[in-house]
Amino acid sequence: MTAGGSDTGQVRRQERGRRRMAQILDAAEDAIAEVGFEEATTNAIAARAGVSPGSLYQFFRNKDEILDGIVERYTATSREFWDRQLSGEAARMDLGDFIERVLGALATFKTERPAFWVLFHGSAASPKLGEVADRIRAGIGDRLREVFRQRAPEVSEERLELLASVTISTVRGVLPMVMEAPPERRAALIAEAKALLLGYLGPAVGPERREGRAEATGEAPR
Amino acid sequence: MTAGGSDTGQVRRQERGRRRMAQILDAAEDAIAEVGFEEATTNAIAARAGVSPGSLYQFFRNKDEILDGIVERYTATSREFWDRQLSGEAARMDLGDFIERVLGALATFKTERPAFWVLFHGSAASPKLGEVADRIRAGIGDRLREVFRQRAPEVSEERLELLASVTISTVRGVLPMVMEAPPERRAALIAEAKALLLGYLGPAVGPERREGRAEATGEAPR
DNA sequence: ACAAAATACGAGCGTTTGCTCGCGTTGGTC
DNA sequence: GACCAACGCGAGCAAACGCTCGTATTTTGT
């Protein structure tokens, strides 16, 4: 009898099994990134992972559960990434440097994990992936708002919310353009995106905000 | 015998037939907008259009050709829209007014034709739709660049290209946020988007640009 | 050493999907 | 009014899909 299921905890997974699960998730990730979720057949995923269809269903009760597995891995990876990018340090950096660092890190991350990129920004994913991506973005929004709040405590909460939302949407719109461009053009596009965001965020949360717009370097009025 | 096919020109369509084709395209548009292209079954589309599967295939050789029909209609509608928005007049307007008008028109258009919206910006469409949308955006980019060129003839061609690309990507990123927000919040979000674009475009193609500026969005001397 | 559980296989099931086919109806043309 | 193309129907075919099942092998616990 099959003893399937993955997170029901009813199966004592062996080392071999955990390896297989990772193999299958890798294969599924690639397949879905290539042709979309509905079009990635379970048999094809199994074949790509070097596993029989029967074995696949030993670890995942159905196709949706494979997607759940991918989502779980992505959520964890994403959290790590944004923990690094939006740490306390981010509130103390120069705004331009901050923007540049995040955009750069985002670009290299998407380059290194193209499957994640296609999965969550592409147009061939699935409604479920869309929802997860929305939730993740909401979390990023909260953290970004916190960074802004620390940078500019005098700004109202509603404005902070607007700033964070617009910033995320902008990055979301601009990043595909950067990623689809030939690599030698990326630097110029990132610089342009930086200018765009700097012009928008600078007056609100940058050092040059308000009273006399000092050109100063290294001041912390508070 | 069936005499199918749509654009092969081998069939003398009657008035009744052309009406049926429009019915089918309407139904297909709605169905695809709801569940995505692959998941919208031909039988369901036929039923929604009040037509038998056999009749559907009288007008469209296969499922892809239905998509072609939708694309054709959208392309025409889109061209009309952008003809209005990016006419010669656009080069003579105040930059802020121009941005506001386009954003507003875009928002109302997407509200009135939700199917188009989901089809071309949603994540449940199809690779083919993606390609078409890319081509359309390229066309919009050309026209926008032309508007910018008329507004600021002294700006280099490469810079104009960057400005147009970044502008389109930004709008593409910001618009979903506006559309998904509750209607009473849209005005605030559009105002915010306007500020974002004005800050970026103003120094380059706005009336407030100055010849002597060496800072900010660095202009390459030549 | 031995039983039980976990892992592995792949042919093939039941269902769904895009599409066909045979046949009947409507409408334009002479 | 006779003829023929265009229009219309819907049962059902062939292919593809997600998934199962009987069975064989490997690992773990004792």
Coordinates of C-alpha atoms (C1' of nucleotides) in Angstrom, one line a residue:
Chain A
M1 CA 0.0 0.0 0.0
T2 CA 1.1 3.5 -0.6
A3 CA 2.0 5.5 2.4
G4 CA 2.0 8.8 0.6
G5 CA 1.5 12.4 1.8
S6 CA 4.2 14.8 2.7
D7 CA 3.5 17.0 5.6
T8 CA 0.9 14.8 7.3
G9 CA 3.8 13.6 9.4
Q10 CA 2.5 10.0 9.1
V11 CA 5.5 8.8 7.2
R12 CA 8.9 8.4 8.7
R13 CA 10.9 9.8 5.8
Q14 CA 14.3 8.3 5.2
E15 CA 17.3 10.2 3.9
R16 CA 16.8 8.7 0.5
G17 CA 13.2 9.9 0.5
R18 CA 14.1 13.5 1.4
R19 CA 16.7 13.6 -1.4
R20 CA 14.0 12.3 -3.8
M21 CA 11.6 15.0 -2.7
A22 CA 14.2 17.7 -3.4
Q23 CA 14.9 16.2 -6.8
I24 CA 11.3 16.2 -7.7
L25 CA 10.8 19.8 -6.5
D26 CA 13.8 20.9 -8.5
A27 CA 12.4 19.2 -11.6
A28 CA 9.0 20.6 -11.0
E29 CA 10.4 24.1 -10.5
D30 CA 12.2 24.0 -13.9
A31 CA 9.3 22.4 -15.7
I32 CA 6.8 24.9 -14.4
A33 CA 9.1 27.8 -15.1
E34 CA 9.4 26.5 -18.7
V35 CA 5.8 25.8 -19.6
G36 CA 3.6 26.9 -16.7
F37 CA 1.9 24.9 -14.0
E38 CA -1.0 23.4 -15.8
E39 CA 1.1 22.5 -18.8
A40 CA 3.8 20.8 -16.7
T41 CA 2.5 17.2 -16.5
T42 CA 3.2 15.1 -13.5
N43 CA 4.6 12.3 -15.7
A44 CA 7.0 14.8 -17.3
I45 CA 8.1 16.1 -13.9
A46 CA 8.7 12.6 -12.7
A47 CA 10.7 11.8 -15.8
R48 CA 12.7 14.9 -15.5
A49 CA 13.5 14.0 -11.9
G50 CA 14.5 10.5 -13.0
V51 CA 11.6 9.0 -11.1
S52 CA 8.6 6.9 -12.0
P53 CA 5.1 8.5 -11.7
G54 CA 4.3 6.1 -8.9
S55 CA 7.3 7.2 -6.9
L56 CA 6.3 10.8 -7.3
Y57 CA 3.0 10.1 -5.7
Q58 CA 4.8 8.4 -2.8
F59 CA 5.9 11.9 -1.7
F60 CA 3.2 14.1 -3.0
R61 CA -0.5 13.3 -2.7
N62 CA -1.3 15.2 -5.9
K63 CA -0.1 17.8 -8.3
D64 CA -1.1 20.7 -6.0
E65 CA 1.0 19.4 -3.2
I66 CA 4.1 19.7 -5.5
L67 CA 3.3 23.3 -5.9
D68 CA 2.9 23.7 -2.1
G69 CA 6.4 22.3 -1.8
I70 CA 7.9 24.8 -4.2
V71 CA 6.0 27.6 -2.5
E72 CA 7.4 26.6 0.9
R73 CA 11.0 26.6 -0.4
Y74 CA 10.5 29.9 -2.1
T75 CA 8.9 31.5 0.9
A76 CA 11.9 30.6 3.0
T77 CA 14.5 31.7 0.4
S78 CA 12.6 35.0 0.0
R79 CA 12.5 35.7 3.7
E80 CA 16.2 35.2 3.9
F81 CA 16.9 37.6 1.1
W82 CA 14.7 40.4 2.5
D83 CA 16.1 39.9 6.0
R84 CA 19.5 40.7 4.5
Q85 CA 18.3 43.6 2.4
L86 CA 15.9 45.3 4.9
S87 CA 17.9 44.9 8.1
G88 CA 18.4 47.7 10.6
E89 CA 21.4 48.8 8.7
A90 CA 19.1 49.8 5.8
A91 CA 17.7 52.6 7.8
R92 CA 21.1 54.1 8.4
M93 CA 22.5 53.9 4.8
D94 CA 22.6 56.7 2.3
L95 CA 19.3 56.5 0.4
G96 CA 21.0 56.2 -3.0
D97 CA 23.3 53.5 -1.8
F98 CA 20.3 51.6 -0.3
I99 CA 18.3 51.7 -3.5
E100 CA 21.3 50.7 -5.6
R101 CA 22.1 47.8 -3.2
V102 CA 18.6 46.4 -3.3
L103 CA 18.2 46.7 -7.0
G104 CA 21.6 45.1 -7.6
A105 CA 21.0 42.3 -5.2
L106 CA 17.5 41.7 -6.7
A107 CA 19.0 41.5 -10.2
T108 CA 21.7 39.0 -9.3
F109 CA 19.3 36.9 -7.3
K110 CA 16.9 36.7 -10.2
T111 CA 19.8 35.8 -12.5
E112 CA 21.0 33.0 -10.2
R113 CA 17.5 31.5 -9.6
P114 CA 15.8 32.0 -12.9
A115 CA 13.1 29.5 -12.0
F116 CA 12.0 31.6 -9.1
W117 CA 12.0 34.6 -11.3
V118 CA 9.7 33.1 -13.9
L119 CA 7.5 31.5 -11.3
F120 CA 6.6 34.6 -9.4
H121 CA 6.9 37.4 -12.0
G122 CA 6.1 35.5 -15.2
S123 CA 2.7 35.3 -16.7
A124 CA 2.6 31.5 -17.0
A125 CA 2.4 30.6 -13.3
S126 CA -0.9 29.9 -11.5
P127 CA -3.5 31.7 -9.4
K128 CA -2.1 30.0 -6.3
L129 CA 1.4 31.3 -7.0
G130 CA -0.1 34.7 -7.5
E131 CA -1.7 34.7 -4.1
V132 CA 1.5 33.6 -2.4
A133 CA 3.5 36.3 -4.2
D134 CA 1.0 38.8 -3.0
R135 CA 1.3 37.8 0.6
I136 CA 5.1 37.9 0.3
R137 CA 5.0 41.4 -1.2
A138 CA 2.7 42.5 1.6
G139 CA 5.3 41.3 4.1
I140 CA 8.1 43.1 2.2
G141 CA 5.8 46.2 2.3
D142 CA 5.6 46.1 6.0
R143 CA 9.3 45.8 6.5
L144 CA 10.0 48.6 3.9
R145 CA 7.6 50.9 5.7
E146 CA 9.5 50.2 8.9
V147 CA 12.7 51.2 7.2
F148 CA 11.1 54.4 5.9
R149 CA 9.7 55.1 9.3
Q150 CA 13.1 54.9 10.9
R151 CA 14.6 57.2 8.3
A152 CA 11.8 59.8 8.6
P153 CA 9.9 59.5 11.8
E154 CA 8.0 62.7 11.1
V155 CA 6.2 61.3 8.1
S156 CA 2.6 60.3 8.6
E157 CA 1.7 56.6 8.6
E158 CA -0.6 56.9 5.6
R159 CA 2.1 58.5 3.6
L160 CA 4.6 55.8 4.6
E161 CA 2.1 53.2 3.4
L162 CA 1.8 55.0 0.1
L163 CA 5.6 55.3 -0.3
A164 CA 6.1 51.6 0.4
S165 CA 3.4 50.5 -2.0
V166 CA 4.4 52.7 -4.8
T167 CA 8.1 51.7 -4.3
I168 CA 7.3 48.0 -4.5
S169 CA 5.0 48.4 -7.5
T170 CA 7.7 50.5 -9.3
V171 CA 10.4 47.9 -8.7
R172 CA 8.0 45.2 -9.8
G173 CA 7.4 47.1 -13.0
V174 CA 11.0 48.1 -13.7
L175 CA 12.8 44.9 -12.8
P176 CA 11.4 42.8 -15.7
M177 CA 12.8 45.4 -18.1
V178 CA 16.2 45.1 -16.4
M179 CA 16.2 41.3 -16.5
E180 CA 15.1 41.1 -20.1
A181 CA 17.7 43.6 -21.3
P182 CA 21.1 42.4 -22.5
P183 CA 23.5 42.2 -19.6
E184 CA 25.6 45.1 -20.8
R185 CA 22.6 47.4 -20.7
R186 CA 21.5 46.4 -17.2
A187 CA 23.8 48.8 -15.4
A188 CA 22.3 51.8 -17.3
L189 CA 18.8 50.6 -16.6
I190 CA 19.5 50.1 -12.9
A191 CA 21.0 53.6 -12.8
E192 CA 17.9 54.9 -14.4
A193 CA 15.6 53.1 -12.0
K194 CA 17.7 54.5 -9.1
A195 CA 17.2 58.0 -10.4
L196 CA 13.5 57.3 -10.6
L197 CA 13.2 56.1 -7.1
L198 CA 15.6 58.6 -5.7
G199 CA 13.5 61.5 -7.1
Y200 CA 10.4 60.0 -5.6
L201 CA 11.7 58.9 -2.2
G202 CA 14.4 61.6 -1.6
P203 CA 12.1 64.4 -0.6
A204 CA 10.3 62.2 1.8
V205 CA 12.8 59.9 3.4
G206 CA 16.2 61.0 2.1
P207 CA 18.7 63.3 3.9
E208 CA 18.0 66.2 1.5
R209 CA 14.4 66.5 2.6
R210 CA 13.1 69.9 3.9
E211 CA 14.6 73.1 5.1
G212 CA 17.1 74.4 2.7
R213 CA 18.0 71.2 1.0
A214 CA 21.6 71.0 2.2
E215 CA 24.1 69.3 0.0
A216 CA 25.7 68.1 3.2
T217 CA 27.6 64.8 3.6
G218 CA 27.3 63.0 6.8
E219 CA 24.7 64.6 9.0
A220 CA 22.1 63.0 11.2
P221 CA 19.6 65.6 12.4
R222 CA 17.2 64.1 14.9
Chain B
M1 CA -18.7 19.5 -45.1
T2 CA -17.3 22.1 -42.9
A3 CA -16.0 25.2 -44.6
G4 CA -14.2 26.4 -41.5
G5 CA -11.3 28.8 -41.2
S6 CA -11.6 32.5 -40.5
D7 CA -9.0 34.6 -42.2
T8 CA -8.3 32.3 -45.1
G9 CA -10.9 34.3 -47.1
Q10 CA -12.3 31.1 -48.6
V11 CA -15.6 31.5 -47.0
R12 CA -18.2 34.0 -47.9
R13 CA -19.4 35.0 -44.4
Q14 CA -22.9 36.0 -44.0
E15 CA -24.2 38.7 -41.6
R16 CA -25.4 36.0 -39.3
G17 CA -21.9 34.4 -39.3
R18 CA -20.1 37.6 -38.4
R19 CA -22.5 38.1 -35.5
R20 CA -21.8 34.6 -34.3
M21 CA -18.0 35.2 -34.5
A22 CA -18.4 38.3 -32.3
Q23 CA -20.5 36.4 -29.8
I24 CA -17.9 33.7 -29.6
L25 CA -15.1 36.1 -29.2
D26 CA -17.0 37.9 -26.4
A27 CA -17.6 34.6 -24.6
A28 CA -14.0 33.5 -25.1
E29 CA -12.7 36.8 -23.8
D30 CA -14.8 36.5 -20.6
A31 CA -14.0 32.9 -20.1
I32 CA -10.2 33.4 -20.6
A33 CA -10.2 36.4 -18.3
E34 CA -11.9 34.3 -15.6
V35 CA -9.9 31.1 -15.7
G36 CA -7.0 31.6 -18.1
F37 CA -6.6 30.4 -21.7
E38 CA -5.7 26.7 -21.2
E39 CA -8.4 26.2 -18.6
A40 CA -11.1 27.8 -20.7
T41 CA -12.4 24.8 -22.7
T42 CA -13.7 25.2 -26.1
N43 CA -17.0 23.5 -25.2
A44 CA -17.4 25.9 -22.3
I45 CA -16.8 28.9 -24.6
A46 CA -19.3 27.6 -27.1
A47 CA -21.9 27.0 -24.3
R48 CA -21.3 30.5 -22.9
A49 CA -21.8 31.9 -26.4
G50 CA -25.0 29.9 -26.8
V51 CA -23.5 27.9 -29.7
S52 CA -22.8 24.2 -30.2
P53 CA -19.1 23.1 -30.3
G54 CA -19.6 22.2 -34.0
S55 CA -20.7 25.7 -34.8
L56 CA -17.7 27.2 -33.0
Y57 CA -15.4 25.2 -35.3
Q58 CA -17.3 26.5 -38.3
F59 CA -15.7 29.9 -37.6
F60 CA -12.4 29.0 -35.9
R61 CA -10.2 26.2 -37.1
N62 CA -8.9 25.5 -33.6
K63 CA -8.6 27.0 -30.1
D64 CA -5.6 29.1 -31.0
E65 CA -7.4 30.8 -33.8
I66 CA -10.0 32.0 -31.2
L67 CA -7.1 33.6 -29.3
D68 CA -5.9 35.2 -32.6
G69 CA -9.3 36.8 -33.0
I70 CA -9.2 38.2 -29.5
V71 CA -5.7 39.6 -30.1
E72 CA -6.8 41.2 -33.3
R73 CA -9.7 43.0 -31.7
Y74 CA -7.5 44.1 -28.8
T75 CA -4.7 45.4 -31.1
A76 CA -7.2 47.6 -32.9
T77 CA -8.8 48.9 -29.6
S78 CA -5.4 49.5 -28.1
R79 CA -4.2 51.5 -31.2
E80 CA -7.3 53.7 -31.0
F81 CA -6.6 54.4 -27.4
W82 CA -3.0 55.3 -27.8
D83 CA -3.7 57.4 -30.9
R84 CA -5.9 59.5 -28.7
Q85 CA -3.5 59.7 -25.8
L86 CA -0.2 60.3 -27.6
S87 CA -1.4 62.6 -30.3
G88 CA 0.5 65.7 -31.3
E89 CA -1.4 67.6 -28.6
A90 CA 0.4 65.5 -26.0
A91 CA 3.7 67.2 -26.9
R92 CA 2.3 70.6 -26.2
M93 CA 0.5 70.0 -22.8
D94 CA 1.9 70.7 -19.4
L95 CA 3.8 67.6 -18.4
G96 CA 1.9 67.1 -15.2
D97 CA -1.5 67.3 -17.0
F98 CA -0.2 64.9 -19.6
I99 CA 0.8 62.3 -17.1
E100 CA -2.5 62.7 -15.2
R101 CA -4.6 62.5 -18.3
V102 CA -2.9 59.3 -19.5
L103 CA -3.0 57.6 -16.1
G104 CA -6.7 58.5 -15.6
A105 CA -7.7 57.4 -19.1
L106 CA -5.8 54.1 -18.5
A107 CA -7.6 53.5 -15.3
T108 CA -11.1 54.1 -16.7
F109 CA -10.3 52.1 -19.8
K110 CA -9.2 49.1 -17.7
T111 CA -12.3 49.5 -15.5
E112 CA -14.6 49.5 -18.5
R113 CA -12.9 46.5 -20.2
P114 CA -11.9 44.3 -17.4
A115 CA -11.3 41.3 -19.7
F116 CA -8.7 43.2 -21.6
W117 CA -7.1 44.1 -18.4
V118 CA -6.9 40.6 -17.1
L119 CA -5.9 39.2 -20.4
F120 CA -2.8 41.4 -21.0
H121 CA -1.7 42.2 -17.5
G122 CA -2.9 39.2 -15.5
S123 CA -0.8 36.2 -14.8
A124 CA -3.2 33.7 -16.2
A125 CA -3.0 34.5 -19.8
S126 CA -0.7 32.7 -22.3
P127 CA 2.7 33.0 -23.8
K128 CA 1.2 34.2 -27.1
L129 CA -0.7 37.0 -25.4
G130 CA 2.5 37.9 -23.7
E131 CA 4.3 38.3 -27.0
V132 CA 1.5 40.4 -28.4
A133 CA 1.5 42.6 -25.4
D134 CA 5.2 43.1 -25.8
R135 CA 4.9 44.1 -29.4
I136 CA 2.1 46.6 -28.5
R137 CA 4.2 48.0 -25.7
A138 CA 7.1 48.5 -28.2
G139 CA 4.8 50.5 -30.4
I140 CA 3.7 52.6 -27.5
G141 CA 7.3 53.1 -26.6
D142 CA 8.1 54.5 -30.1
R143 CA 5.2 56.9 -29.9
L144 CA 6.1 58.0 -26.4
R145 CA 9.7 58.6 -27.4
E146 CA 8.4 60.8 -30.2
V147 CA 6.3 62.9 -27.8
F148 CA 9.4 63.3 -25.6
R149 CA 11.6 64.2 -28.5
Q150 CA 9.2 67.0 -29.5
R151 CA 9.1 68.2 -25.9
A152 CA 12.9 68.2 -25.5
P153 CA 14.7 68.1 -28.9
E154 CA 18.1 68.6 -27.2
V155 CA 18.0 65.3 -25.4
S156 CA 20.0 62.5 -26.9
E157 CA 18.3 59.6 -28.7
E158 CA 19.6 57.0 -26.2
R159 CA 18.3 59.0 -23.3
L160 CA 14.9 59.3 -24.9
E161 CA 14.8 55.6 -25.3
L162 CA 15.7 55.1 -21.7
L163 CA 13.1 57.6 -20.6
A164 CA 10.3 55.9 -22.6
S165 CA 11.2 52.4 -21.5
V166 CA 11.4 53.3 -17.8
T167 CA 8.2 55.3 -18.0
I168 CA 6.3 52.4 -19.6
S169 CA 7.7 49.9 -17.1
T170 CA 6.8 52.1 -14.3
V171 CA 3.2 52.6 -15.4
R172 CA 3.1 48.8 -15.9
G173 CA 4.1 48.3 -12.4
V174 CA 2.0 50.9 -10.7
L175 CA -1.2 50.4 -12.6
P176 CA -2.1 47.0 -11.1
M177 CA -1.7 48.6 -7.7
V178 CA -4.2 51.3 -8.7
M179 CA -6.7 48.9 -10.2
E180 CA -6.7 46.5 -7.3
A181 CA -7.2 49.2 -4.7
P182 CA -10.6 50.2 -3.6
P183 CA -12.0 52.9 -5.9
E184 CA -11.9 55.6 -3.2
R185 CA -8.2 55.1 -2.8
R186 CA -7.4 55.3 -6.5
A187 CA -7.2 59.0 -6.8
A188 CA -4.5 59.1 -4.1
L189 CA -2.6 56.4 -5.7
I190 CA -2.8 58.1 -9.1
A191 CA -1.6 61.3 -7.6
E192 CA 1.3 59.4 -6.1
A193 CA 2.2 57.8 -9.4
K194 CA 2.0 61.2 -11.0
A195 CA 4.5 62.6 -8.5
L196 CA 6.8 59.6 -9.2
L197 CA 6.8 60.2 -12.9
L198 CA 6.9 63.9 -12.7
G199 CA 10.0 63.8 -10.5
Y200 CA 11.7 61.5 -13.1
L201 CA 10.6 63.1 -16.3
G202 CA 10.5 66.7 -15.2
P203 CA 14.2 67.4 -15.3
A204 CA 14.5 65.8 -18.8
V205 CA 11.4 66.8 -20.7
G206 CA 9.4 69.1 -18.4
P207 CA 9.3 72.9 -18.7
E208 CA 11.4 73.3 -15.6
R209 CA 14.5 71.8 -17.0
R210 CA 17.6 74.0 -17.0
E211 CA 20.6 74.0 -19.3
G212 CA 23.2 74.1 -16.5
R213 CA 22.2 71.2 -14.3
A214 CA 25.1 68.8 -13.8
E215 CA 23.6 66.8 -11.0
A216 CA 20.7 64.5 -10.5
T217 CA 19.8 62.4 -13.5
G218 CA 23.2 62.8 -15.1
E219 CA 23.1 63.9 -18.7
A220 CA 25.8 62.6 -20.8
P221 CA 27.6 65.5 -22.6
R222 CA 28.5 64.8 -26.1
Chain C
dA1 C1' 18.2 -12.9 11.0
dC2 C1' 13.7 -11.3 10.3
dA3 C1' 9.5 -8.5 9.9
dA4 C1' 7.7 -4.0 8.9
dA5 C1' 8.0 0.2 6.8
dA6 C1' 9.6 3.1 3.2
dT7 C1' 11.0 3.5 -1.5
dA8 C1' 10.6 2.3 -6.4
dC9 C1' 8.4 0.8 -10.6
dG10 C1' 5.4 1.4 -14.9
dA11 C1' 1.3 -0.4 -17.2
dG12 C1' -3.0 1.3 -17.4
dC13 C1' -7.6 3.3 -15.2
dG14 C1' -11.1 6.9 -15.5
dT15 C1' -11.8 11.5 -16.9
dT16 C1' -11.4 15.6 -19.5
dT17 C1' -10.2 18.0 -23.7
dG18 C1' -9.9 19.7 -28.4
dC19 C1' -12.1 18.6 -32.2
dT20 C1' -14.9 15.7 -36.0
dC21 C1' -18.7 14.0 -38.6
dG22 C1' -23.0 13.2 -40.4
dC23 C1' -27.0 15.4 -41.0
dG24 C1' -30.5 19.0 -40.8
dT25 C1' -31.7 24.3 -41.5
dT26 C1' -31.3 29.0 -43.3
dG27 C1' -30.3 32.4 -46.8
dG28 C1' -28.6 34.4 -51.1
dT29 C1' -28.5 34.0 -56.3
dC30 C1' -30.1 32.8 -60.9
Chain D
dG1 C1' -38.4 27.6 -56.8
dA2 C1' -34.2 25.2 -57.4
dC3 C1' -29.6 25.0 -56.0
dC4 C1' -25.7 25.4 -53.1
dA5 C1' -22.9 27.5 -49.8
dA6 C1' -23.1 29.0 -45.2
dC7 C1' -24.9 28.0 -40.8
dG8 C1' -26.2 24.9 -37.0
dC9 C1' -26.4 20.9 -34.1
dG10 C1' -24.6 17.4 -30.5
dA11 C1' -23.1 12.7 -29.8
dG12 C1' -18.9 10.9 -29.5
dC13 C1' -13.7 9.9 -31.0
dA14 C1' -8.7 10.0 -30.1
dA15 C1' -5.3 11.8 -27.2
dA16 C1' -3.6 13.5 -23.0
dC17 C1' -3.9 14.0 -18.4
dG18 C1' -3.7 13.1 -13.2
dC19 C1' -3.4 9.4 -10.6
dT20 C1' -3.7 4.2 -8.9
dC21 C1' -2.4 -0.4 -8.1
dG22 C1' -0.1 -4.7 -7.7
dT23 C1' 4.3 -5.9 -7.1
dA24 C1' 9.4 -5.8 -6.3
dT25 C1' 13.4 -3.9 -3.7
dT26 C1' 16.0 -1.3 0.0
dT27 C1' 16.4 0.4 4.6
dT28 C1' 15.3 0.4 9.5
dG29 C1' 14.4 -1.4 14.0
dT30 C1' 15.0 -5.2 17.1

